[in-house]
Short mmCIF file of C-alpha atoms and ligand atoms in Angstrom, two decimals:
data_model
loop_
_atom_site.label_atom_id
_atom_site.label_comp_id
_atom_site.label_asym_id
_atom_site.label_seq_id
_atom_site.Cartn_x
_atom_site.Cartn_y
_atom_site.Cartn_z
CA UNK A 1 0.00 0.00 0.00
CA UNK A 2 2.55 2.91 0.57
CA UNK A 3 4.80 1.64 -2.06
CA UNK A 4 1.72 2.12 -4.15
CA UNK A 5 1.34 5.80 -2.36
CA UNK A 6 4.74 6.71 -2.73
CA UNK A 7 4.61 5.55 -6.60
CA UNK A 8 1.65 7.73 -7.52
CA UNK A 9 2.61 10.60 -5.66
CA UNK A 10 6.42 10.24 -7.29
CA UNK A 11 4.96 10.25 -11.04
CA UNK A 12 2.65 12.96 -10.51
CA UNK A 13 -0.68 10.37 -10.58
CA UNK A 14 -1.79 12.54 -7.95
CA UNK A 15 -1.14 15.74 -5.82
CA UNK A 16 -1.90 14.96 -2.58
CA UNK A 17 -3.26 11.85 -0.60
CA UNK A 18 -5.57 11.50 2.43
CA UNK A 19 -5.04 8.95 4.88
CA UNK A 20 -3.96 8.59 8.29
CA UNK A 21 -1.40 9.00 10.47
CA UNK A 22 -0.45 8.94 14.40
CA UNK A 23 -0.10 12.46 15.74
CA UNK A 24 -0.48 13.43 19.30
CA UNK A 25 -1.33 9.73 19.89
CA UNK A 26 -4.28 10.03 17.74
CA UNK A 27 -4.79 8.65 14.71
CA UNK A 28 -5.99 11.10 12.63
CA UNK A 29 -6.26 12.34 9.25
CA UNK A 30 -3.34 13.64 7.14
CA UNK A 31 -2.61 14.66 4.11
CA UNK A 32 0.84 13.23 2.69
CA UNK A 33 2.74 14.87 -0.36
CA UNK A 34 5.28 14.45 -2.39
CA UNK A 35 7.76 16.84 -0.88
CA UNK A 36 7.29 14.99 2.48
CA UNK A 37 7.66 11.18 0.90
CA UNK A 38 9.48 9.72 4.01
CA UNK A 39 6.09 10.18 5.70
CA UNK A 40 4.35 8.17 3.79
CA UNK A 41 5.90 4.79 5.87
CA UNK A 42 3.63 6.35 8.84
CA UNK A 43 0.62 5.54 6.79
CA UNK A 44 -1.90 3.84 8.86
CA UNK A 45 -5.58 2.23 8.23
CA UNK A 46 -6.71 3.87 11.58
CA UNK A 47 -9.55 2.14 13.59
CA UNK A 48 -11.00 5.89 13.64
CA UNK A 49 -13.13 6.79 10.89
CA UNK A 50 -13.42 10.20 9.63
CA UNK A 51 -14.85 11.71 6.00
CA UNK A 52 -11.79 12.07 4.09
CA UNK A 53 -14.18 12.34 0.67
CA UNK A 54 -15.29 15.57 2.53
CA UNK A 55 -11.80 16.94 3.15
CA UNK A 56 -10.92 16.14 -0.61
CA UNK A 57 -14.40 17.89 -1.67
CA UNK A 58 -12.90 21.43 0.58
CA UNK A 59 -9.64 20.95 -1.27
CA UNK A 60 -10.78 21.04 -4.46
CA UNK A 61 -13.51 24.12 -3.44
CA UNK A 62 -9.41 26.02 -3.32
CA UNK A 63 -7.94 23.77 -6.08
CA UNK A 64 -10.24 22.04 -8.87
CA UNK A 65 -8.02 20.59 -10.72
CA UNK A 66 -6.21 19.21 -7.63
CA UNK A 67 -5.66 15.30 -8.29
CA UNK A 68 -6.46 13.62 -4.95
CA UNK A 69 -5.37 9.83 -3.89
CA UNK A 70 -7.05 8.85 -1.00
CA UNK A 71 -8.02 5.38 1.55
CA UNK A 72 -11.56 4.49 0.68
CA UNK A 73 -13.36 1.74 2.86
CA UNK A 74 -16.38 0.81 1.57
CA UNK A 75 -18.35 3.75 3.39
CA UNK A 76 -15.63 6.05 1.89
CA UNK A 77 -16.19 4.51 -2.00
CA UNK A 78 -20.22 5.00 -2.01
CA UNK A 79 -19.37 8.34 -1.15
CA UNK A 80 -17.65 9.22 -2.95
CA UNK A 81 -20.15 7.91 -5.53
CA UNK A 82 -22.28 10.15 -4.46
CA UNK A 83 -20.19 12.73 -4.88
CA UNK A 84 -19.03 11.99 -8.41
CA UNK A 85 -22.91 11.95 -9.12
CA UNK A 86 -23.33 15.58 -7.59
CA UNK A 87 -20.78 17.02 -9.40
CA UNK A 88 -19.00 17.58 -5.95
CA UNK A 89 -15.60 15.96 -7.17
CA UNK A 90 -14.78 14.92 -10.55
CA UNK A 91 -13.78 11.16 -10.81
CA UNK A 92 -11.24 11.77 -13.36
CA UNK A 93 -9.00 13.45 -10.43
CA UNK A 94 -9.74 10.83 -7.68
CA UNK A 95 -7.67 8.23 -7.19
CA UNK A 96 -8.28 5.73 -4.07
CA UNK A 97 -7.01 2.81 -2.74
CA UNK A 98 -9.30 0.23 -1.71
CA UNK A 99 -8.84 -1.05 2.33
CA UNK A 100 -11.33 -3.52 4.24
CA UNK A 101 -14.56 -1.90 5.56
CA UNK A 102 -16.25 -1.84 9.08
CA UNK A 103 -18.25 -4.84 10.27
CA UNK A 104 -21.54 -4.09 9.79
CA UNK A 105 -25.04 -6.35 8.86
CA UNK A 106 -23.87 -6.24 5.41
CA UNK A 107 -19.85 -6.89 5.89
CA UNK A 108 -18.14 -9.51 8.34
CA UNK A 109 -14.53 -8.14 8.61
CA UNK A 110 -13.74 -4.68 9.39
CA UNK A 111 -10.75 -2.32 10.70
CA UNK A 112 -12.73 0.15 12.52
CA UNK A 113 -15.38 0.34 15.60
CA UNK A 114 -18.31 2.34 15.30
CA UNK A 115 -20.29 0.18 13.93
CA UNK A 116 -19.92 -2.47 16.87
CA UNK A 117 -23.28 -2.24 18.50
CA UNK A 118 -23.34 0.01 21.82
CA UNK A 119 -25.37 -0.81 24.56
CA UNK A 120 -28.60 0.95 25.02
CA UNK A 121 -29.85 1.81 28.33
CA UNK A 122 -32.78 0.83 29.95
CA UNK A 123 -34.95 4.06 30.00
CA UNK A 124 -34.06 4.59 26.00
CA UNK A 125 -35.18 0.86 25.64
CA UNK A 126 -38.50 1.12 27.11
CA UNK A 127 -39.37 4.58 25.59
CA UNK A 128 -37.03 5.60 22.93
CA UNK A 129 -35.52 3.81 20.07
CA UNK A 130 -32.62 1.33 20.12
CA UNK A 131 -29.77 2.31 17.90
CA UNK A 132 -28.78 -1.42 17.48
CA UNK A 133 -32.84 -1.91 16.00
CA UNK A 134 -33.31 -3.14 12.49
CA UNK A 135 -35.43 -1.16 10.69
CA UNK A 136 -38.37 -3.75 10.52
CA UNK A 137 -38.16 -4.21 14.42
CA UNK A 138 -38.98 -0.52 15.01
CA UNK A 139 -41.98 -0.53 11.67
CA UNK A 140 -43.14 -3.51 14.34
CA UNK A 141 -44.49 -0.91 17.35
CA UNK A 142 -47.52 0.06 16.73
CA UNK A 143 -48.22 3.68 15.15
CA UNK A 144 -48.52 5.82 18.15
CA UNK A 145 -45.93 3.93 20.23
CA UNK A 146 -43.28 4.35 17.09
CA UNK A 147 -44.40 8.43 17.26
CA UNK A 148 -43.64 8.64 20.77
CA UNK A 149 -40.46 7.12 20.89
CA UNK A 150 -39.40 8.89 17.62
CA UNK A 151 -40.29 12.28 19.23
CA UNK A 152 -38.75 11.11 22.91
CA UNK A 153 -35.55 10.43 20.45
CA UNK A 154 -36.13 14.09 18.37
CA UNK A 155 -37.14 16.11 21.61
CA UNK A 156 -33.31 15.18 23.16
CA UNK A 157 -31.33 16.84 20.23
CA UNK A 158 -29.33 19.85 20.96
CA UNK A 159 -29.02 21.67 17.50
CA UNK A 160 -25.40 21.16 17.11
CA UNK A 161 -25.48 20.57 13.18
CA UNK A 162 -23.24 17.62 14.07
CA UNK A 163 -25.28 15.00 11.77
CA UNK A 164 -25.21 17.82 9.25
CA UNK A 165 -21.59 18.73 9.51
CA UNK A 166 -20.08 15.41 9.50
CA UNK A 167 -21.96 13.78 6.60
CA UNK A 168 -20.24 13.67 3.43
CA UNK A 169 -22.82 14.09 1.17
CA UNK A 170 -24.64 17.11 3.08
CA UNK A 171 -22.56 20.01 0.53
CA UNK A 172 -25.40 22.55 -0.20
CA UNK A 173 -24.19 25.92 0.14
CA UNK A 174 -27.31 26.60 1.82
CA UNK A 175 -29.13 24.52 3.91
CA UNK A 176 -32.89 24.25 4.32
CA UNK A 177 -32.06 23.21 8.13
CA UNK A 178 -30.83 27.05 8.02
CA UNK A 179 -33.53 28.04 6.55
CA UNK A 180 -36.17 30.55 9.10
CA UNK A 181 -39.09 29.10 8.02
CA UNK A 182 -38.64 25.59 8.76
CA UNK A 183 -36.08 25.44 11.90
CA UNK A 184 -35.70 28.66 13.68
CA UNK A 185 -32.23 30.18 14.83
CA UNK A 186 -32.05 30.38 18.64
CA UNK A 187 -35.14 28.17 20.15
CA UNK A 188 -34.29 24.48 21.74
CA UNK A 189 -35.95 21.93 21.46
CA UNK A 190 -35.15 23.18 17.51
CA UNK A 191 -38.34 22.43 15.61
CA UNK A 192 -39.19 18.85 16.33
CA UNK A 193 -39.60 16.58 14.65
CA UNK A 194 -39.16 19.41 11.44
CA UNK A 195 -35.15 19.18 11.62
CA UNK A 196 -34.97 15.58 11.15
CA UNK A 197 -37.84 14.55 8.39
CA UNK A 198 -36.43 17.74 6.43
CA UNK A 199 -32.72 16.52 6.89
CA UNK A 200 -34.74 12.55 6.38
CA UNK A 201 -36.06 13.73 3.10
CA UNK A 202 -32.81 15.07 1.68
CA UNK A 203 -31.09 11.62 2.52
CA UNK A 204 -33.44 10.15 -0.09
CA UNK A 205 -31.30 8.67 -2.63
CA UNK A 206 -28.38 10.33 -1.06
CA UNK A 207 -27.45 8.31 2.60
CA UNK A 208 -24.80 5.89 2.08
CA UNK A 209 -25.52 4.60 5.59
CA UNK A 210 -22.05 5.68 7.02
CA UNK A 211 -23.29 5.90 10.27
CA UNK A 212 -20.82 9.10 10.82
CA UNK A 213 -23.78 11.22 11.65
CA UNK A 214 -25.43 8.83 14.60
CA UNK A 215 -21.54 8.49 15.66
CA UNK A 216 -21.41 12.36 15.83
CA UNK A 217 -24.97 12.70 17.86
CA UNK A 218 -24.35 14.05 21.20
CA UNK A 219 -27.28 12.68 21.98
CA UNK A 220 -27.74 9.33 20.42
CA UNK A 221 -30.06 9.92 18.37
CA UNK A 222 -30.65 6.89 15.60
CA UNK A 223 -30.15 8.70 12.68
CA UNK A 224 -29.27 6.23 10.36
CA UNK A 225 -32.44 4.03 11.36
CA UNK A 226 -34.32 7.27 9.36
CA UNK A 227 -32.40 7.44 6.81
CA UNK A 228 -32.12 3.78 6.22
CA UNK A 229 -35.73 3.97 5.84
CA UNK A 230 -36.11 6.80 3.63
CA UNK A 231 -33.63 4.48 1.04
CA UNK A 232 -35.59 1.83 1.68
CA UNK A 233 -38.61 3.67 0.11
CA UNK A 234 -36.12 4.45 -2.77
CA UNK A 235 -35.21 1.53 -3.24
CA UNK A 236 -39.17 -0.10 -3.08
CA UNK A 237 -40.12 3.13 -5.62
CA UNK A 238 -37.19 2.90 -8.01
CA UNK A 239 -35.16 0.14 -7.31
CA UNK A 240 -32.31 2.30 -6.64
CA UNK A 241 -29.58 1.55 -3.89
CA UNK A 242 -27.66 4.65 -3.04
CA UNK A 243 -24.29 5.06 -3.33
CA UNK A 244 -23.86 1.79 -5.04
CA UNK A 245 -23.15 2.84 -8.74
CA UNK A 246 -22.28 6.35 -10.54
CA UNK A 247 -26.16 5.88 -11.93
CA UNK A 248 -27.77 9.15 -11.67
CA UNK A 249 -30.50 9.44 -8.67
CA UNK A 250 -33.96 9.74 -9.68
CA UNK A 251 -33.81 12.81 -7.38
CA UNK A 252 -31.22 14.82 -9.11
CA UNK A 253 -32.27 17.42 -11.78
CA UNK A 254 -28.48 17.69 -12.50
CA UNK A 255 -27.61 16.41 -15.78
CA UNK A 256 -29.08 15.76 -19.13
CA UNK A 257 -31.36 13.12 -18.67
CA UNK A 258 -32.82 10.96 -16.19
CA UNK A 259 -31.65 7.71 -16.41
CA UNK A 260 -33.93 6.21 -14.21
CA UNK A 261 -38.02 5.03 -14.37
CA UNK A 262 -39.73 4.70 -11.58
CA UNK A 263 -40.38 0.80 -10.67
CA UNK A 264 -44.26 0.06 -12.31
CA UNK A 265 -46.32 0.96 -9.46
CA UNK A 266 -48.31 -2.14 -8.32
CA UNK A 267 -52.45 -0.73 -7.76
CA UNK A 268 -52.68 0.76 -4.18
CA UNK A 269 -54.35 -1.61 -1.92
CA UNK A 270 -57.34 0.40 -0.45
CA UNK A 271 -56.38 0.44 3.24
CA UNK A 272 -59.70 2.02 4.39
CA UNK A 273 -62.36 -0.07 3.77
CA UNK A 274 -65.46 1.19 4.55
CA UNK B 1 -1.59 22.70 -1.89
CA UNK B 2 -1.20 22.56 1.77
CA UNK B 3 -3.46 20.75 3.97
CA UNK B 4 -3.28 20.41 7.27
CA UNK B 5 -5.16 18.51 10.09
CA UNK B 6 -4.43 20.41 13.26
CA UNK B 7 -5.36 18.87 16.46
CA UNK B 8 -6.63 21.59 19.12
CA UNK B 9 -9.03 22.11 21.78
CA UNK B 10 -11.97 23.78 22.06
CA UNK B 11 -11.60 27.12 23.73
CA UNK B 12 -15.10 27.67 23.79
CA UNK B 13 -16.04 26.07 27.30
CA UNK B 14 -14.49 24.67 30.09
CA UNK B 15 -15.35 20.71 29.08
CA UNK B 16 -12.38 21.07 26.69
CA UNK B 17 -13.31 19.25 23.86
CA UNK B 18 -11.06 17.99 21.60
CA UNK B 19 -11.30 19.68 17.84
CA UNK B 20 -8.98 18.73 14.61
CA UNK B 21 -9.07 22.11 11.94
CA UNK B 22 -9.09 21.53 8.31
CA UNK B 23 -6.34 24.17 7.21
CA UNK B 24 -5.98 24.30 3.67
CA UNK B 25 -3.95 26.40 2.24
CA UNK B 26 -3.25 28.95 5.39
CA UNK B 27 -6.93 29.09 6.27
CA UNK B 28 -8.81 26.95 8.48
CA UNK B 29 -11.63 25.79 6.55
CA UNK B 30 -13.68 23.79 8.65
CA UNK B 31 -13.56 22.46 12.25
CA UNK B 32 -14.30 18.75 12.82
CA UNK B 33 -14.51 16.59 16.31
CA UNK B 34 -11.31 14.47 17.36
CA UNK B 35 -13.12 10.77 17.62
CA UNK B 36 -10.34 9.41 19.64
CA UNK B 37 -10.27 12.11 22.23
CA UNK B 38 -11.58 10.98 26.00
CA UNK B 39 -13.26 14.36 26.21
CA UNK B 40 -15.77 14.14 23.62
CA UNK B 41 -15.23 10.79 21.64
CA UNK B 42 -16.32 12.59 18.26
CA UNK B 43 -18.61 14.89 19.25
CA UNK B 44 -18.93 18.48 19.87
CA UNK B 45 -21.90 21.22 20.66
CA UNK B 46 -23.11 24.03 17.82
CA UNK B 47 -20.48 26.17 18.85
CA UNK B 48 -17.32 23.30 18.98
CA UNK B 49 -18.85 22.58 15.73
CA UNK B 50 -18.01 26.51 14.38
CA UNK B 51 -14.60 27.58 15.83
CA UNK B 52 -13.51 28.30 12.41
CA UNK B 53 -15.87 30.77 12.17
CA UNK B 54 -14.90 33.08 15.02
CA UNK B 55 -11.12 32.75 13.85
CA UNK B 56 -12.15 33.70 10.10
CA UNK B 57 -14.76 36.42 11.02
CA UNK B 58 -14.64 39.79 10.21
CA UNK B 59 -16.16 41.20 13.43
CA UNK B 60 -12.50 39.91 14.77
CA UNK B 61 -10.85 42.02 16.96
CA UNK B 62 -6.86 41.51 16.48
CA UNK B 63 -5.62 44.66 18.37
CA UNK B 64 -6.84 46.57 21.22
CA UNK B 65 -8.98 49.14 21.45
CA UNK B 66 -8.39 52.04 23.76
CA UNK B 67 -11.93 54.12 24.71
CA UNK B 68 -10.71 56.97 24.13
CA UNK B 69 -13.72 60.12 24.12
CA UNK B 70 -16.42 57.76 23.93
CA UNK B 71 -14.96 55.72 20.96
CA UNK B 72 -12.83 53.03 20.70
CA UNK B 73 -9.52 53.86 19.00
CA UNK B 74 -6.96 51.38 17.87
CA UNK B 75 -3.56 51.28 19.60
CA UNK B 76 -0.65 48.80 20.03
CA UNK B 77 -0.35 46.32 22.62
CA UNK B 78 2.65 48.62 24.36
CA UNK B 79 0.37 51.42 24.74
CA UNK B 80 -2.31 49.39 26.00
CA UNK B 81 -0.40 47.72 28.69
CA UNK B 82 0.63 51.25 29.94
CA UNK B 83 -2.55 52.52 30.04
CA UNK B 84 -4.05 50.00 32.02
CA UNK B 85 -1.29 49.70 34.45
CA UNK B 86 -1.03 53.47 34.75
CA UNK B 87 -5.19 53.64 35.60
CA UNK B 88 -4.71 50.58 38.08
CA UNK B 89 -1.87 52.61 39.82
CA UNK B 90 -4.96 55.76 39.92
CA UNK B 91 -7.30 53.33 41.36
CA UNK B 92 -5.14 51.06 43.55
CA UNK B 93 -3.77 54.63 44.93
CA UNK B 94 -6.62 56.32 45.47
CA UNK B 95 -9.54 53.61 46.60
CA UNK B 96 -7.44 50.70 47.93
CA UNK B 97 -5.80 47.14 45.77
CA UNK B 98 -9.89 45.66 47.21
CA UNK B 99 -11.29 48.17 44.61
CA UNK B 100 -10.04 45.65 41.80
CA UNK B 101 -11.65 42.45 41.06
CA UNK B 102 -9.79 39.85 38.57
CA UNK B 103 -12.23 37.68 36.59
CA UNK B 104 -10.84 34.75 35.10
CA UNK B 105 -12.07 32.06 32.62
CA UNK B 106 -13.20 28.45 31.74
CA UNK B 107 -11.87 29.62 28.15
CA UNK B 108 -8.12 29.44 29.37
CA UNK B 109 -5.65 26.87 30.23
CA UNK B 110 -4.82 26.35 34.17
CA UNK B 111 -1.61 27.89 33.57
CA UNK B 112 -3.21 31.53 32.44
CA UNK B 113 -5.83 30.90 35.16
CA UNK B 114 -2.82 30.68 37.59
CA UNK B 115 -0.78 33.32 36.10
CA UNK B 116 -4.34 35.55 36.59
CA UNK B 117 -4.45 35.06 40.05
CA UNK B 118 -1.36 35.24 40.95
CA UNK B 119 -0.96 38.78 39.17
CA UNK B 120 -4.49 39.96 41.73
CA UNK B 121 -2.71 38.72 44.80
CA UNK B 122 1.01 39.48 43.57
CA UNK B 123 1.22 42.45 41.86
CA UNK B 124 -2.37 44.06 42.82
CA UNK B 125 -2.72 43.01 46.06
CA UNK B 126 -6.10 41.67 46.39
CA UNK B 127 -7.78 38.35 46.73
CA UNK B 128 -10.88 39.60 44.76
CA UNK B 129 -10.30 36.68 42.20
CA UNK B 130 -13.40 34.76 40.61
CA UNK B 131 -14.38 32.89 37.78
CA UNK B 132 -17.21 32.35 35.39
CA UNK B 133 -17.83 28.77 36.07
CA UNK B 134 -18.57 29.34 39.99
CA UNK B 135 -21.81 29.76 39.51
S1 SF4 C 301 -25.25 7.77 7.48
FE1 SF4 C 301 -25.43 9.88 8.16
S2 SF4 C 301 -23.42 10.81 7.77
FE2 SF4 C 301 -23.54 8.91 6.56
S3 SF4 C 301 -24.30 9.55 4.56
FE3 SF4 C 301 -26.07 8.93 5.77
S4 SF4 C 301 -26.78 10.84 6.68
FE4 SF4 C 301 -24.72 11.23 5.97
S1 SF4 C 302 -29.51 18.81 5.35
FE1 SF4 C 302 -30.32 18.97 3.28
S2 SF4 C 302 -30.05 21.12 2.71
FE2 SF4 C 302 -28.74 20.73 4.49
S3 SF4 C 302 -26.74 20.24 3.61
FE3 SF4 C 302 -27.83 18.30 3.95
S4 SF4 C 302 -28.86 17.85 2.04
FE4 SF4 C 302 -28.25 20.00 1.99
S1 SF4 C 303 -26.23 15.47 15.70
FE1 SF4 C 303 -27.95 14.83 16.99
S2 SF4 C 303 -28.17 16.45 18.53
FE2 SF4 C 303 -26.91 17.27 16.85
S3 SF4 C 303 -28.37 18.29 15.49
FE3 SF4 C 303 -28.09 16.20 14.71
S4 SF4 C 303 -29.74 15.04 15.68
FE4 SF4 C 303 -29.54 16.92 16.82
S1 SF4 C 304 -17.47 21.78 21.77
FE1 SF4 C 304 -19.01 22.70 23.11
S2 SF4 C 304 -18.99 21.43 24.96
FE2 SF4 C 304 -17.08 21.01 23.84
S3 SF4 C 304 -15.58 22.44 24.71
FE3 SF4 C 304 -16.46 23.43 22.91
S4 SF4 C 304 -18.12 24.66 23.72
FE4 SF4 C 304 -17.61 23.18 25.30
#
């Protein structure tokens, strides 16, 4: 792997590449260059995960044509696919190399943590949801008990931004969670449950399911449970898994065409039948 | 193109959180949470979150200001030193070291904290010394 590094960056493949790298006893991001080579023997995996796609995405807002190498686990690879699809970072100048992804319910073998399951406690198991859920465990309460323990689970969160700030495909310039009509500067509780179904919807077709955001929740709120169900509905409506391809998403007006057709809709079943 | 993923800590408060700033070329660009760090284990509050933003704003003040007339005029940090010291000497003189009060912060490091006391009891003579976080 760093001969590979030190090859690319020696022949000009690339500018720059993001990995990591011990400082201050913490592994944490770094950017290694070419004029610094000797570094790149300190490359490391790191069982911390950050959004390196992200860092590449502010580099090139200073540099476009700025050729970036960087470690992609899987989480890292859909998003950048999501990226490429956005027109956030051009393909052409992204160069990655491929490590072993976290252990998840899709993946067995992983370097890093978060996705371990944490214990929930007691309280947030009786009236809250449990991060560790699958999504058709919490569909299984019944209507009003999944509302309250959604809004026990909204009414706890702080307004940091965190879920906001550390997802890698939240780019706009201006975000509707900004936005004075639907969540308010100052007031906490922020407007519940507005802030998340606005931040759900925009995950549509967009939520690679890196789990960064829940990881970043002060509050331990399960995010990606939401947005894992707003791809599932995606996925039922136009059999289209995020992150998985450089296909266009049927939400994106970017583009010349829309690639995609929405999956024939089977005759709603009348669910009111008086 | 020079990036650069400073570890820091939040000076915002006094739980210290632990911050890593995205500085590309020369300017910190964003501010993200250090995951390893036993303060906050990758997470922060709104304003952890937008550090970068006080360093980068405009409304930055990055030289005293001397009221001077009713309006704050721009000086050096010489000038300003002398004029405080020389108005502390007034007061100290006139109403007693007791008529000065040193208020110190969860937004330093122990070390200025100590250095802050020290100068009320040491050099003014007072132990009128208190902190935000005593509440
Ligand atoms: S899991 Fe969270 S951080 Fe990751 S892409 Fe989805 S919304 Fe963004
Ligand atoms: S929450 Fe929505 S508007 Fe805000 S950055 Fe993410 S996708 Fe954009
Ligand atoms: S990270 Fe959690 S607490 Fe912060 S804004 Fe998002 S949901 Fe709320
Ligand atoms: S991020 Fe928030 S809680 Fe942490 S030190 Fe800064 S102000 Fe305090």
């Amino acid at each position: 792997m760093n001969n590979k590094v030190k090859a690319w960056l020696e022949d000009g493949t690339i500018d720059v590449f993001l990995g990591y790298k011990e400082v201050d006893h913490h592994p944490l991001p770094y950017c290694f260059t070419k004029e610094r080579l000797d570094e790149v023997d300190d490359l490391l995996l790191s069982p911390a995960r950050y959004s390196l796609e992200k860092i590449a995405t502010h580099m090139t807002d200073e540099e476009p044509d700025i050729k970036i190498g960087m470690l992609a686990r899987d989480c890292n690879s859909r998003a950048l696919n999501v990226l490429y699809l956005w027109n956030q970072l051009n393909p052409d100048n992204v160069r990655t190399v491929n490590v072993n992804c976290c252990p998840s319910r899709l993946k067995e073998h992983g370097d890093c943590s978060y996705l371990e399951p944490e214990t929930v406690g007691a309280y947030k198991r009786r009236v809250g949801v449990d991060n560790n859920l699958a999504l058709k465990d919490v569909e299984a309460y019944d209507e009003t008990e999944r509302l309250d323990r959604w809004m026990y689970e909204f009414q706890k969160c702080i307004k940091c931004y965190g879920c906001r700030n550390i997802c890698p495909v939240c780019f706009c310039k201006e975000c509707s969670l900004e936005h004075d009509e639907l969540v308010r500067t100052g007031p906490l509780l922020p407007d519940v449950p507005v802030f998340h179904m606005v931040r759900a919807v925009h995950m549509a077709g967009r939520c690679i399911d890196c789990g960064l955001c829940e990881a970043a929740c002060p509050m331990d709120i399960p995010l990606r449970l939401l947005y894992q169900k707003v791809n599932q509905i995606v996925m039922d409506l136009f059999d289209y898994k995020t992150g998985t391809s450089v296909e266009q998403p049927p939400f994106s007006i970017l583009g010349d065409t829309v690639t995609l057709e929405p999956k024939p809709i089977e005759p709603l079943k009348v669910i009111n039948n008086e | 193109m020079e990036c650069k993923l400073v570890p820091s800590v939040c000076s915002y408060c006094g739980t210290g959180c632990g911050v890593l700033f995205e500085v590309i070329n020369g300017k910190i660009v964003s501010t993200l949470p250090m995951k390893t760090h036993p303060v906050n284990e990758g997470k922060l509050c709104i304003k952890g979150w937008n550090l970068h933003e006080h360093v980068n704003s405009f409304m930055r003040l990055k030289q005293p200001l001397v009221k001077t007339f009713g309006r704050f005029i721009k000086t050096d940090w010489d000038e300003a030193i002398q004029l405080t010291a020389d108005r502390f000497r007034e007061i100290i003189e006139k109403y007693g070291p007791d008529s000065i009060g040193v208020l110190v912060s969860a937004k330093i490091t122990n070390e200025e904290n100590y250095l802050a006391q020290k100068f009320a009891r040491a050099a003014i003579g007072t132990n009128n010394v208190d902190h935000c976080a005593r509440l």
